[in-house]
Coordinates of N, CA, C and O and ligand atoms in Angstrom, one line a residue:
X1 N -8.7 5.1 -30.8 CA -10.1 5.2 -31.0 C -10.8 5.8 -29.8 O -10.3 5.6 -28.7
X2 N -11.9 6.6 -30.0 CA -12.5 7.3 -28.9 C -13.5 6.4 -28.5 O -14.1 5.6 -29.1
X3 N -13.5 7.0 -27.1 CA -14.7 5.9 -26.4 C -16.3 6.5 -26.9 O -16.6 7.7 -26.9
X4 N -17.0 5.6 -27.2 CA -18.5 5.8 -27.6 C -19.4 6.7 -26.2 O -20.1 7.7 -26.2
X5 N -19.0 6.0 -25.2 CA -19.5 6.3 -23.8 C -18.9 8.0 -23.5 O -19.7 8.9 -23.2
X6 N -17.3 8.4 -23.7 CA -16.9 9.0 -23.1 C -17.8 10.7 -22.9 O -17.0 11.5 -22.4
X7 N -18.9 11.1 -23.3 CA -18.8 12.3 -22.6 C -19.9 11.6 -21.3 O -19.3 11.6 -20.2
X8 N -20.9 11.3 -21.4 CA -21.4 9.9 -20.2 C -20.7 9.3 -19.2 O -21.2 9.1 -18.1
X9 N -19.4 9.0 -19.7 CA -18.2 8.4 -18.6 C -17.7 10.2 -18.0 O -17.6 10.4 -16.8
X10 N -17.3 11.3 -18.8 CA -16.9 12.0 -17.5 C -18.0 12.9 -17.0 O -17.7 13.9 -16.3
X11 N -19.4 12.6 -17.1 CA -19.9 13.3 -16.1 C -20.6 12.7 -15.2 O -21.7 13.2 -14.7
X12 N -19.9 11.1 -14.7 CA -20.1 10.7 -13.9 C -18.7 10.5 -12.9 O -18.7 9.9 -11.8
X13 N -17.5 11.0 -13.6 CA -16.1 10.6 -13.3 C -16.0 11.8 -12.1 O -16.3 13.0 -12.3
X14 N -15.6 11.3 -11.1 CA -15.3 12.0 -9.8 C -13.6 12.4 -10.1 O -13.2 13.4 -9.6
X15 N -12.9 11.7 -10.8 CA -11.3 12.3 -10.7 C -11.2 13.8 -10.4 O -12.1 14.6 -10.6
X16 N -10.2 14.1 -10.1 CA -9.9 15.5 -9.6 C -8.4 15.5 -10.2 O -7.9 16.6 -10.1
X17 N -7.6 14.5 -10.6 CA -6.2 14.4 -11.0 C -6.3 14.8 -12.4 O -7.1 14.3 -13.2
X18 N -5.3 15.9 -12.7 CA -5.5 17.0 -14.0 C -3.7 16.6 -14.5 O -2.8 16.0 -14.0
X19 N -3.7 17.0 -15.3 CA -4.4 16.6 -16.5 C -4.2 15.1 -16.2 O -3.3 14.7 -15.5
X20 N -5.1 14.3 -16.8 CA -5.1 12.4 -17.2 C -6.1 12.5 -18.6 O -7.2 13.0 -18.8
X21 N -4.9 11.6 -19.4 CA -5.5 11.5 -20.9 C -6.5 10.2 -20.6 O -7.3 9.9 -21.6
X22 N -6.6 9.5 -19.3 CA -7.3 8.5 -19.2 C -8.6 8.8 -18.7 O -9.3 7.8 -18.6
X23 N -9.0 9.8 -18.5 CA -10.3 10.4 -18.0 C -11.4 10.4 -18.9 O -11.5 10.9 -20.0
X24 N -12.4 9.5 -18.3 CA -13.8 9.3 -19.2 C -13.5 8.2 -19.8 O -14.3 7.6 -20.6
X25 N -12.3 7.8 -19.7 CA -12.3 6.3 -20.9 C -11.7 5.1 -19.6 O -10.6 4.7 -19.4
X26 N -12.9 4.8 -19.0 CA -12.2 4.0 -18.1 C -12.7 2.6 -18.2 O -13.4 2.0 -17.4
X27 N -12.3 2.0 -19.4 CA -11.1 1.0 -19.6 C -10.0 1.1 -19.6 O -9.2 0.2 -19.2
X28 N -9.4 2.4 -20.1 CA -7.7 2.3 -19.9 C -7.3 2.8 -18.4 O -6.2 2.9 -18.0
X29 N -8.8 3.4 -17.6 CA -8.4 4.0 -16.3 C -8.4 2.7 -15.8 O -7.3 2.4 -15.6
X30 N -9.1 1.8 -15.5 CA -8.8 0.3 -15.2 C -7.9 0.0 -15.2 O -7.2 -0.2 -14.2
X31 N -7.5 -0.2 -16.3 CA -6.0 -1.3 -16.8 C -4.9 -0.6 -16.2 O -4.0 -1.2 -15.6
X32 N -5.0 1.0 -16.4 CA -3.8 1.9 -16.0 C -3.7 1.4 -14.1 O -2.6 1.0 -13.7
X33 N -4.6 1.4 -13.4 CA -4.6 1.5 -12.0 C -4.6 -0.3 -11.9 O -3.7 -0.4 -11.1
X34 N -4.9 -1.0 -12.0 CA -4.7 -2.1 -11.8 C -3.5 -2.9 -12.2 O -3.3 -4.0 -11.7
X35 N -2.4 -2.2 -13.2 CA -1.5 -2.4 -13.2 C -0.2 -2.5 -12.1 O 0.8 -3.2 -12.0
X36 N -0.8 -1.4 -11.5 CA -0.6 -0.3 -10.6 C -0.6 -1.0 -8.9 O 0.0 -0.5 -7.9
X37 N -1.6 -2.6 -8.9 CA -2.2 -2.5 -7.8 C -2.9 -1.7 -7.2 O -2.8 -1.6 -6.0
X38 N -3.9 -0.9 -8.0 CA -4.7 -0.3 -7.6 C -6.3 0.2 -8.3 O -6.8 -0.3 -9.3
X39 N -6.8 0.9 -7.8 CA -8.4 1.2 -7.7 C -8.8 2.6 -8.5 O -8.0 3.5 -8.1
X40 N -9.7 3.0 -9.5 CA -9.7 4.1 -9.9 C -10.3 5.0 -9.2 O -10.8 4.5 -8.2
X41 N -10.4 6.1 -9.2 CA -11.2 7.4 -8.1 C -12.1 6.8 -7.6 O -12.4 6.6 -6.4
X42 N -13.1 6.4 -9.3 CA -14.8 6.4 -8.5 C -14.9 5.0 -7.6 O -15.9 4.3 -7.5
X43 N -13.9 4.7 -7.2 CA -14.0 3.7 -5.9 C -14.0 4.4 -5.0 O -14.2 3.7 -3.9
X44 N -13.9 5.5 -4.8 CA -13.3 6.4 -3.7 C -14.5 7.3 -3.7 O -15.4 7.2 -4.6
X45 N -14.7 8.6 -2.1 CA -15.4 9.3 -2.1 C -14.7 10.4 -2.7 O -13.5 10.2 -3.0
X46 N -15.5 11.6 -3.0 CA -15.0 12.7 -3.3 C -13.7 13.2 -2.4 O -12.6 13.3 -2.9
X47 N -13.9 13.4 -0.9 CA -12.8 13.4 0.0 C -11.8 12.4 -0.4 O -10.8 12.7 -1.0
X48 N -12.2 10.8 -0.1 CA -10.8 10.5 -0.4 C -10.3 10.7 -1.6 O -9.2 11.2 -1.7
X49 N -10.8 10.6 -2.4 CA -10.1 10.8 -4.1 C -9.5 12.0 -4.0 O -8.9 12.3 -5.0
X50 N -9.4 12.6 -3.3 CA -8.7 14.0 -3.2 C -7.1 13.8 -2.7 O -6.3 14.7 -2.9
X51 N -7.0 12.7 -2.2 CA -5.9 12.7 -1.7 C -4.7 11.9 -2.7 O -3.5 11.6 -2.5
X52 N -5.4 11.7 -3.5 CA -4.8 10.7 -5.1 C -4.1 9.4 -4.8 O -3.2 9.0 -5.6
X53 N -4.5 8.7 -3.4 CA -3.9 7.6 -2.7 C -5.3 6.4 -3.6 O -6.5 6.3 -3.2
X54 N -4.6 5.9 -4.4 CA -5.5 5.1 -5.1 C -5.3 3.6 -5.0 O -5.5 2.7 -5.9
X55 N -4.8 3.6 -3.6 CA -3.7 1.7 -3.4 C -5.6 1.0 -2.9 O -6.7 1.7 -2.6
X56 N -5.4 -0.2 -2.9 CA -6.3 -1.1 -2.1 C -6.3 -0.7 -0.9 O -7.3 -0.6 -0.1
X57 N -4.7 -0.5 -0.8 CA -5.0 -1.1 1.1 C -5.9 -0.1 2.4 O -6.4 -0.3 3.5
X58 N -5.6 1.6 1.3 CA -6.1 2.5 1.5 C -8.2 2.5 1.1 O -9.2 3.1 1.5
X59 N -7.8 1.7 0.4 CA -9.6 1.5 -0.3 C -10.2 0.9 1.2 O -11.0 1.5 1.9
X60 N -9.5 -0.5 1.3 CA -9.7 -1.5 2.5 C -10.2 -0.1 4.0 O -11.3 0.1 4.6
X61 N -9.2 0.4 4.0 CA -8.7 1.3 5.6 C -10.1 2.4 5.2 O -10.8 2.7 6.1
X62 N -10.2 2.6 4.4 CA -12.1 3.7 4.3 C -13.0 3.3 4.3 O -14.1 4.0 4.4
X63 N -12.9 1.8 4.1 CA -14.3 1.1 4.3 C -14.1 0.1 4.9 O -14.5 -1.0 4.4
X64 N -13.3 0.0 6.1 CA -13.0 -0.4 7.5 C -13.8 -0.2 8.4 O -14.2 -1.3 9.0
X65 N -14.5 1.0 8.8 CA -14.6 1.6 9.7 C -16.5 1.3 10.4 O -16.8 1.9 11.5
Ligands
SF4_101 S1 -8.6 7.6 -11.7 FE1 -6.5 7.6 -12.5 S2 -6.5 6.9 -14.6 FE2 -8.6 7.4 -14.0 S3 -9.0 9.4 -14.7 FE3 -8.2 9.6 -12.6 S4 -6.0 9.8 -12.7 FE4 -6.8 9.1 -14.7

């Protein structure tokens, strides 16, 4: 089923990681990264999201500072 939100969800979606069938539908970008122990892009800035390090501990270490 398609998301109702999703053209709304990707033009607020910062990802930069190509192809992901999970893009704009982030419920399954949730569940997929949290499975994961981790955080989806738009937790991240543009810079970091670039680096596709999507752990906590790195979330923690960017907004350490
Ligand atoms: S954050 Fe992860 S799951 Fe979400 S769109 Fe980007 S690569 Fe896909």
């Amino acid at each position: 089923m398609d998301c109702a939100r999703l053209e709304t969800n990707l033009q607020r979606c910062n990802c930069t990681y190509e192809p992901c069938s999970r893009k704009g539908n982030c419920c399954e970008c949730i569940i997929y990264h949290r499975r994961l122990g981790e955080l989806p892009a738009c937790y991240f800035t543009d810079q970091q999201e670039r680096t596709f390090n999507r752990s906590i501990s790195y979330f923690v270490q960017c907004n350490s500072r």
